[in-house]
Amino acid sequence: MQNIRIIGVVGAGQMGRGIAQVAIQSGFDVVMFDAFQNALDFGADFIKGQLNKGVEKTKWSAADAEAALKRLKTVNDMKALKDCDLVIEAATENRALKFDIFKKLDEIVKPGALLASNTSSISITEIAAQTKRPSLVAGMHFMNPVPVMKLVEGIRGLETSDETFNTVAAAAEKMGKTFVRAQDYPGFAVNRILMPMINEAFYALYEGVATAKDIDTAMKLGTNQPMGPLELADFIGLDTCLAIMDVLHTGLSDTKYRPCPLLKQYVAAGRFGRKNKKGVFIYE
Ligand code: CAA
């Protein structure tokens, strides 16, 4: 297994900054890259804020928070990732963008270093094929909010080596996460199961089975989920849910994965969920 000391994170958005936070708190040195300086500054300030909140709540000591922050470096030039042992890409869920990032990372990052993607639905085999090191590429799918959620779903591309998969598993476990191993099929394990449930909640709403609030209350109180499926859809982003349903529908060629027309309509109307304060529910 490889020794991972320095982790690069591509993207300072919701997922990237969460991954960077748990990594520095687990003793890794982290280089967080974002091409947009304002996103980078916001991400770094957010991490600082989260660490301070944890001190106030006595989750960790001020000294530990300070030491963790010292392990974080922010850069707006991707070339600064060259010495990383593992780079975790957490950019926007867009195939062309991710393919381009992996081509660039492959040229920049030192030979033998591992590359991982936090993609929720794009094939790891295809991402790996953009590089000249496909055996060193794997999926590390973190859940949102990263500091709270205990899971990292590991995805093994066709060419991923045992050593790579075991090394990213060990890195995830060092971050306090449980690593489950999934094969590279559409939606992997989590979204293969979660998204059809969310989609079905939209069908129930569409067909008037119950109100949105009652569907959520039924699932929250009836099956002990922390959020109802419609609230969770808003939390994930309705556009993201639709994109993942499209991947399942196309990738598995089965009509049982067809996205609900109501979900499509919400997205067409620009109701993306919590991120723009309007989804199934309205957020003030
Ligand atoms: N970052 C860090 N910590 C956060 C946080 C964030 N964004 N949001 C909440 N927390 C922490 C809070 O600080 C609090 O910590 P303490 O208990 O230690 O004080 C704890 O989480 C609970 O928060 P709240 O009391 O504010 O709120 P809550 O009890 O309603 O929990 C929740 C909020 C943790 C988000 C909970 O509702 C939940 O678990 N929801 C389901 C989330 C989920 O399913 N995520 C996976 C989505 S799927 C995915 O990510 C993958 C994909 O590909 C689509």
XYZ file of C-alpha atoms and ligand atoms in Angstrom:
338
model
C 0.000 0.000 0.000
C 1.204 3.507 -0.737
C 1.932 6.006 2.005
C -0.376 9.009 1.639
C 0.837 12.185 3.341
C -0.220 15.059 1.092
C -3.736 15.141 -0.357
C -4.740 17.525 -3.127
C -8.376 18.560 -3.410
C -9.712 19.969 -6.667
C -12.655 22.299 -6.072
C -13.401 24.394 -2.970
C -17.182 24.012 -3.251
C -19.473 22.218 -0.836
C -17.878 18.785 -1.315
C -14.253 19.890 -1.834
C -14.110 22.049 1.279
C -15.763 19.272 3.325
C -13.185 16.734 2.112
C -10.345 19.189 2.810
C -11.691 19.801 6.325
C -11.880 16.129 7.304
C -8.478 15.456 5.714
C -6.645 18.191 7.675
C -8.423 17.095 10.847
C -7.168 13.554 10.214
C -3.536 14.619 10.022
C -3.089 14.891 6.246
C -1.423 17.917 4.657
C -3.925 19.301 2.156
C -3.495 21.469 -0.910
C -6.924 22.747 -1.934
C -7.117 24.044 -5.499
C -9.814 26.119 -7.144
C -9.337 28.186 -10.277
C -11.636 30.864 -8.862
C -9.970 32.882 -6.111
C -13.298 33.944 -4.578
C -14.438 30.287 -4.338
C -11.094 29.382 -2.785
C -11.313 32.163 -0.190
C -14.918 31.296 0.600
C -14.010 27.594 0.975
C -11.058 28.340 3.276
C -13.148 30.747 5.410
C -15.903 28.139 5.624
C -13.465 25.506 6.905
C -12.113 27.982 9.463
C -15.684 28.754 10.554
C -16.516 25.048 10.914
C -13.363 24.427 12.950
C -14.185 27.360 15.242
C -17.783 26.137 15.663
C -16.408 22.745 16.702
C -14.226 24.439 19.340
C -17.265 26.325 20.694
C -19.216 23.056 20.836
C -16.194 21.372 22.536
C -16.022 18.790 19.731
C -12.239 19.395 19.534
C -9.704 21.693 21.190
C -8.609 25.115 19.926
C -5.062 23.728 19.626
C -6.280 20.863 17.406
C -8.252 23.288 15.214
C -5.219 25.543 14.877
C -2.941 22.608 14.019
C -5.449 21.377 11.420
C -5.639 24.803 9.780
C -1.850 24.912 9.542
C -2.048 21.756 7.402
C -4.255 23.521 4.823
C -2.768 25.316 1.838
C -4.945 26.962 -0.806
C -3.789 27.456 -4.396
C -5.329 28.818 -7.582
C -2.772 27.194 -9.864
C -3.277 23.479 -10.506
C 0.468 23.005 -10.962
C 0.841 23.430 -7.199
C -0.664 19.924 -6.815
C 2.447 18.330 -8.299
C 3.816 16.854 -5.040
C 0.551 15.366 -3.798
C 0.411 11.620 -3.089
C -3.338 11.518 -3.772
C -5.546 14.091 -5.491
C -9.301 13.964 -4.891
C -11.274 15.777 -7.572
C -14.511 17.354 -6.357
C -15.377 19.694 -9.208
C -18.838 20.293 -10.673
C -20.551 17.118 -11.919
C -19.844 17.639 -15.615
C -18.231 14.981 -17.809
C -16.269 17.320 -20.086
C -14.966 19.327 -17.127
C -13.907 16.243 -15.170
C -12.251 14.661 -18.216
C -10.278 17.866 -18.787
C -9.226 18.047 -15.111
C -7.980 14.436 -15.150
C -5.984 15.010 -18.348
C -4.338 18.020 -16.692
C -3.779 16.277 -13.346
C -2.131 13.355 -15.136
C 0.436 15.721 -16.595
C 0.989 17.745 -13.427
C 0.960 15.264 -10.552
C 4.133 13.243 -9.889
C 4.369 9.765 -11.415
C 2.925 7.039 -9.203
C 0.558 9.381 -7.336
C -3.097 8.366 -7.104
C -6.024 10.271 -8.605
C -9.559 9.924 -7.264
C -12.883 11.398 -8.299
C -15.785 12.303 -6.020
C -18.188 11.853 -8.942
C -21.670 10.687 -7.994
C -22.473 9.153 -11.361
C -19.787 9.459 -14.056
C -17.971 6.235 -14.960
C -14.597 5.897 -13.177
C -13.398 3.677 -16.024
C -14.040 6.523 -18.490
C -12.445 9.126 -16.216
C -9.388 6.877 -15.757
C -9.136 6.411 -19.527
C -8.402 10.157 -19.848
C -5.075 9.516 -18.105
C -1.970 7.453 -18.779
C -2.261 5.961 -15.268
C -5.678 4.229 -15.238
C -4.537 1.649 -12.671
C -3.898 4.547 -10.260
C -7.403 6.031 -10.574
C -10.413 5.214 -8.345
C -13.691 6.718 -7.196
C -14.016 8.176 -3.692
C -17.641 9.216 -3.367
C -18.138 11.280 -0.207
C -21.632 12.132 1.048
C -22.931 15.600 1.885
C -22.340 17.070 4.486
C -18.898 15.444 4.374
C -17.881 16.100 8.012
C -21.117 14.498 9.259
C -21.677 11.550 6.918
C -19.744 8.402 7.788
C -19.566 6.841 4.333
C -17.108 6.927 1.475
C -18.284 4.808 -1.423
C -15.213 3.424 -3.182
C -15.577 2.763 -6.888
C -13.313 0.444 -8.726
C -12.814 1.239 -12.414
C -12.021 -1.570 -14.836
C -8.266 -0.899 -14.592
C -8.027 0.172 -10.914
C -5.302 -1.873 -9.211
C -5.755 -3.656 -5.879
C -3.007 -1.469 -4.407
C -4.764 1.737 -5.496
C -8.128 0.599 -4.152
C -6.625 -0.515 -0.836
C -4.675 2.741 -0.494
C -7.723 4.982 -1.047
C -9.696 2.763 1.350
C -7.016 3.279 4.010
C -7.005 7.063 3.384
C -10.804 7.189 3.767
C -10.606 5.132 6.955
C -7.916 7.454 8.341
C -10.451 10.240 7.731
C -12.822 8.365 10.045
C -15.033 7.089 7.242
C -16.353 3.637 6.480
C -15.343 2.589 2.982
C -17.675 0.387 0.968
C -16.480 -1.138 -2.296
C -18.670 -0.777 -5.371
C -18.133 -1.717 -8.982
C -18.252 0.871 -11.740
C -21.875 0.499 -12.858
C -24.269 3.437 -13.313
C -25.083 5.112 -9.982
C -22.652 2.751 -8.176
C -24.377 1.476 -4.990
C -25.692 4.571 -3.169
C -27.358 6.393 -6.035
C -28.555 3.172 -7.694
C -30.796 2.781 -4.653
C -31.271 6.324 -3.324
C -32.273 8.045 -6.573
C -35.064 5.608 -7.549
C -36.504 6.160 -4.043
C -36.400 9.938 -4.499
C -37.815 9.599 -8.034
C -40.635 7.435 -6.680
C -41.427 10.123 -4.094
C -41.848 12.543 -7.032
C -44.189 10.048 -8.748
C -46.210 9.778 -5.522
C -46.503 13.571 -5.428
C -47.239 13.743 -9.181
C -50.033 11.180 -8.870
C -51.500 12.849 -5.776
C -50.819 9.960 -3.409
C -50.101 12.484 -0.626
C -48.870 16.062 -0.193
C -45.139 16.779 -0.319
C -45.078 17.394 3.419
C -46.960 14.172 4.167
C -44.754 12.086 1.870
C -41.730 13.378 3.777
C -43.322 12.945 7.196
C -44.381 9.391 6.288
C -40.842 8.422 5.296
C -39.173 10.296 8.161
C -41.357 8.891 10.922
C -42.225 5.622 9.211
C -38.734 4.568 8.179
C -36.485 6.613 10.490
C -34.791 8.681 7.800
C -33.352 12.030 8.994
C -34.923 13.860 6.038
C -37.919 12.955 3.904
C -37.065 12.030 0.281
C -38.346 15.332 -1.144
C -36.469 17.445 1.392
C -33.393 15.324 0.676
C -33.863 15.905 -3.069
C -33.880 19.663 -2.418
C -30.756 19.235 -0.252
C -28.905 17.299 -2.984
C -30.203 19.572 -5.784
C -33.092 18.675 -8.102
C -30.874 19.212 -11.151
C -28.344 16.751 -9.704
C -31.097 14.208 -8.939
C -32.396 14.502 -12.502
C -28.901 14.163 -13.974
C -28.301 10.990 -11.935
C -31.711 9.534 -12.954
C -30.746 10.209 -16.579
C -27.470 8.314 -16.051
C -29.370 5.342 -14.553
C -32.010 5.426 -17.291
C -29.517 5.627 -20.150
C -26.777 3.511 -18.602
C -29.005 0.628 -17.521
C -31.426 0.933 -20.487
C -34.398 0.146 -18.288
C -37.649 2.151 -18.224
C -37.968 1.558 -14.480
C -35.420 4.376 -14.088
C -37.319 6.952 -16.173
C -37.205 10.338 -14.411
C -40.569 11.552 -13.113
C -42.072 14.286 -15.350
C -42.657 16.413 -12.238
C -38.946 16.308 -11.345
C -38.151 17.351 -14.915
C -40.668 20.167 -14.699
C -39.208 21.551 -11.458
C -35.737 21.592 -13.015
C -37.062 23.208 -16.214
C -38.616 25.923 -14.051
C -35.243 26.587 -12.401
C -36.298 25.119 -9.051
C -33.018 23.479 -8.120
C -33.639 23.050 -4.389
C -31.917 24.516 -1.351
C -29.087 26.004 -3.369
C -31.383 28.594 -4.958
C -33.958 28.498 -2.154
C -36.699 27.022 -4.361
C -37.311 23.358 -4.939
C -40.210 21.160 -3.885
C -40.255 23.441 -0.845
C -39.505 27.151 -0.589
C -36.656 28.222 1.700
C -36.677 31.728 3.146
N -21.148 20.775 7.663
C -20.697 20.322 8.851
N -21.513 19.908 9.847
C -22.835 19.996 9.641
C -23.390 20.468 8.436
C -22.476 20.888 7.423
N -22.896 21.336 6.243
N -24.738 20.438 8.532
C -25.022 19.940 9.752
N -23.880 19.671 10.427
C -23.748 19.100 11.756
C -24.180 20.080 12.809
O -23.115 20.921 13.205
C -24.623 19.155 13.937
O -23.479 18.696 14.653
P -23.558 18.409 16.240
O -24.733 17.496 16.454
O -22.252 17.751 16.556
O -23.736 19.728 16.868
C -25.188 17.923 13.194
O -24.624 17.982 11.863
C -26.687 17.969 13.091
O -27.048 19.191 12.485
P -28.382 19.994 12.803
O -28.786 19.771 14.226
O -28.193 21.401 12.341
O -29.454 19.418 11.798
P -30.091 18.007 11.677
O -30.099 17.237 12.953
O -31.363 18.294 10.987
O -29.093 17.233 10.683
C -28.256 16.589 8.576
C -28.754 17.750 9.441
C -26.962 16.036 9.189
C -27.968 17.165 7.197
C -29.360 15.463 8.567
O -30.602 16.011 8.219
C -29.045 14.344 7.619
O -28.276 13.450 7.928
N -29.697 14.376 6.440
C -29.481 13.383 5.391
C -28.236 13.720 4.643
C -27.942 12.739 3.544
O -28.637 11.765 3.314
N -26.851 13.005 2.845
C -26.462 12.190 1.701
C -27.030 12.786 0.464
S -26.602 11.828 -0.935
C -25.078 12.350 -1.360
O -24.489 13.222 -0.772
C -24.458 11.668 -2.507
C -24.946 11.928 -3.862
O -24.279 11.512 -4.779
C -26.207 12.590 -4.178
